Amino acid sequence: MQRSASRLSRILACAAVPVMLVAAGCSSGSDSGDKGSGSSDGASKSASAAPKPTPTKTVEAARFAKLPDVCKSVSAKTTASLVPKAKAKNGTTAESSDAGSRGGCSWNGLEDKGVKGSQYRWLDVSFYRYESDATLGSGQERAADNFAKELAKVQGTQGAKNLKTMTAGGVGDEANTVTYQLRKTDEDFTYASVVARTGNVVVLLSYNGAGYAGADAPSAKSITDGALKAAKEAVAAVAVANK
């Protein structure tokens, strides 16, 4: 009996060992698997939740940072020749709420030639500068868009006769001259408008004239030549102001 009891104890002890090992092994495998699964899910969620960087749009910097003094953009010698009897020799400044972005100046006068009648002349120059903007485009692109719009406005002048548009070479990056005749105050006026762009600046220049008291109207050539001369000086003044 004693031998049988001792033998039975040894058998039960040996049988218990693998059961414990298997239990321990199952428990360890289960824990390892749970941790691995949890770690993978967390990394996946973290990766999907991370915000994607938004690419920043860059635009070309505006070429010119400021405008010239508009009334000095055309030389005194030129304004005196184009408008001989100007009421204000130094020009009349147009009001502007933002002188850094837009400005204008004009000269006008009536030259009395006695029995030959009188000659009236008007010269006007305006500048529009555009900044670069990530949503609107570079200053150059914006100026190019507005160059086209301003040219279309001049070409759409109501009552204009014999309207012609010509490319003006050597005036900024792009330029056009628009010539036409217009009847005003019972007189025939001859007009030449130059629409030009230099970098991010649009230059609008208009020169016109008429003969009074029997005087002949000025020729289209003289008005056009005068407008182009003044426009070249105005465009050049932009670069000089930004040196």
Short mmCIF file of C-alpha atoms in Angstrom, two decimals, residues 65-185:
data_model
loop_
_atom_site.label_atom_id
_atom_site.label_comp_id
_atom_site.label_asym_id
_atom_site.label_seq_id
_atom_site.Cartn_x
_atom_site.Cartn_y
_atom_site.Cartn_z
CA ALA A 65 8.30 98.48 -54.95
CA LYS A 66 7.32 102.12 -55.52
CA LEU A 67 6.13 104.69 -58.05
CA PRO A 68 7.91 107.85 -59.19
CA ASP A 69 6.64 111.35 -58.52
CA VAL A 70 4.04 111.36 -61.29
CA CYS A 71 4.28 115.07 -62.12
CA LYS A 72 8.04 114.68 -62.51
CA SER A 73 7.86 111.43 -64.52
CA VAL A 74 7.75 113.45 -67.74
CA SER A 75 10.47 116.10 -68.03
CA ALA A 76 9.64 119.79 -67.82
CA LYS A 77 11.16 120.26 -71.28
CA THR A 78 8.80 117.67 -72.78
CA THR A 79 5.66 118.96 -71.06
CA ALA A 80 6.52 122.50 -72.14
CA SER A 81 6.80 121.43 -75.78
CA LEU A 82 3.62 119.34 -75.71
CA VAL A 83 1.54 121.84 -73.73
CA PRO A 84 3.14 125.26 -74.49
CA LYS A 85 0.80 127.35 -72.36
CA ALA A 86 0.02 125.00 -69.50
CA LYS A 87 -2.04 126.52 -66.71
CA ALA A 88 0.18 124.72 -64.20
CA LYS A 89 3.68 124.21 -65.58
CA ASN A 90 4.51 121.61 -62.93
CA GLY A 91 1.30 119.73 -63.57
CA THR A 92 -1.81 119.12 -61.47
CA THR A 93 -1.65 116.09 -59.21
CA ALA A 94 -4.65 113.76 -59.19
CA GLU A 95 -6.01 112.78 -55.79
CA SER A 96 -5.09 109.28 -54.65
CA SER A 97 -5.99 107.30 -51.54
CA ASP A 98 -2.87 105.17 -51.97
CA ALA A 99 0.02 107.03 -53.58
CA GLY A 100 2.20 103.92 -53.41
CA SER A 101 -0.12 102.00 -55.73
CA ARG A 102 -1.61 104.63 -58.04
CA GLY A 103 -1.17 108.23 -59.03
CA GLY A 104 -1.79 110.71 -61.80
CA CYS A 105 -0.84 114.13 -63.13
CA SER A 106 -2.12 116.34 -65.95
CA TRP A 107 -1.25 119.46 -67.91
CA ASN A 108 -3.57 121.53 -70.09
CA GLY A 109 -3.47 124.92 -71.74
CA LEU A 110 -4.66 127.10 -74.62
CA GLU A 111 -2.05 128.79 -76.79
CA ASP A 112 -3.37 131.95 -78.49
CA LYS A 113 -1.89 132.46 -81.95
CA GLY A 114 -3.74 135.69 -82.78
CA VAL A 115 -5.38 135.71 -86.21
CA LYS A 116 -4.32 132.10 -86.68
CA GLY A 117 -6.63 131.03 -83.90
CA SER A 118 -5.72 129.05 -80.81
CA GLN A 119 -4.34 125.60 -80.08
CA TYR A 120 -5.53 123.58 -77.08
CA ARG A 121 -3.48 120.71 -75.65
CA TRP A 122 -4.04 118.20 -72.85
CA LEU A 123 -1.52 115.70 -71.45
CA ASP A 124 -2.41 113.17 -68.78
CA VAL A 125 -0.33 110.35 -67.23
CA SER A 126 -1.37 107.74 -64.65
CA PHE A 127 0.46 104.88 -62.90
CA TYR A 128 -0.95 101.69 -61.37
CA ARG A 129 1.33 99.36 -59.39
CA TYR A 130 0.39 95.80 -58.41
CA GLU A 131 1.81 93.71 -55.55
CA SER A 132 2.41 89.96 -55.76
CA ASP A 133 -0.26 87.90 -54.01
CA ALA A 134 -0.33 84.13 -53.47
CA THR A 135 -4.04 83.99 -54.35
CA LEU A 136 -4.06 86.57 -57.17
CA GLY A 137 -0.69 85.93 -58.81
CA SER A 138 2.55 87.85 -59.19
CA GLY A 139 2.60 91.62 -59.58
CA GLN A 140 3.72 91.16 -63.19
CA GLU A 141 0.80 88.82 -63.96
CA ARG A 142 -1.72 91.14 -62.35
CA ALA A 143 -0.32 94.12 -64.23
CA ALA A 144 -0.51 92.18 -67.51
CA ASP A 145 -4.18 91.38 -66.85
CA ASN A 146 -4.99 95.01 -66.13
CA PHE A 147 -2.93 96.18 -69.11
CA ALA A 148 -5.32 94.21 -71.34
CA LYS A 149 -8.37 95.63 -69.54
CA GLU A 150 -7.18 99.24 -69.80
CA LEU A 151 -6.36 98.81 -73.48
CA ALA A 152 -9.87 97.46 -74.09
CA LYS A 153 -11.35 100.50 -72.29
CA VAL A 154 -9.49 102.93 -74.55
CA GLN A 155 -10.45 100.95 -77.64
CA GLY A 156 -14.07 101.15 -76.51
CA THR A 157 -14.16 104.98 -76.30
CA GLN A 158 -17.66 106.10 -77.23
CA GLY A 159 -17.90 108.36 -80.25
CA ALA A 160 -14.34 107.64 -81.40
CA LYS A 161 -13.75 107.85 -85.14
CA ASN A 162 -10.94 106.38 -87.23
CA LEU A 163 -9.72 104.41 -84.23
CA LYS A 164 -6.47 102.55 -84.81
CA THR A 165 -4.36 100.40 -82.48
CA MET A 166 -0.65 99.96 -83.05
CA THR A 167 2.10 98.19 -81.15
CA ALA A 168 4.48 100.65 -79.54
CA GLY A 169 7.98 99.18 -79.60
CA GLY A 170 10.59 100.21 -77.06
CA VAL A 171 8.08 101.28 -74.41
CA GLY A 172 8.35 98.98 -71.38
CA ASP A 173 7.63 95.26 -71.57
CA GLU A 174 4.56 95.78 -73.74
CA ALA A 175 2.71 98.81 -75.09
CA ASN A 176 0.07 99.87 -77.57
CA THR A 177 -0.86 103.23 -79.04
CA VAL A 178 -4.51 103.95 -79.80
CA THR A 179 -5.29 106.94 -82.04
CA TYR A 180 -8.69 108.39 -82.88
CA GLN A 181 -10.72 111.56 -83.43
CA LEU A 182 -13.45 112.75 -81.13
CA ARG A 183 -15.91 115.60 -81.49
CA LYS A 184 -16.16 117.75 -78.33
CA THR A 185 -17.26 121.32 -77.60
#
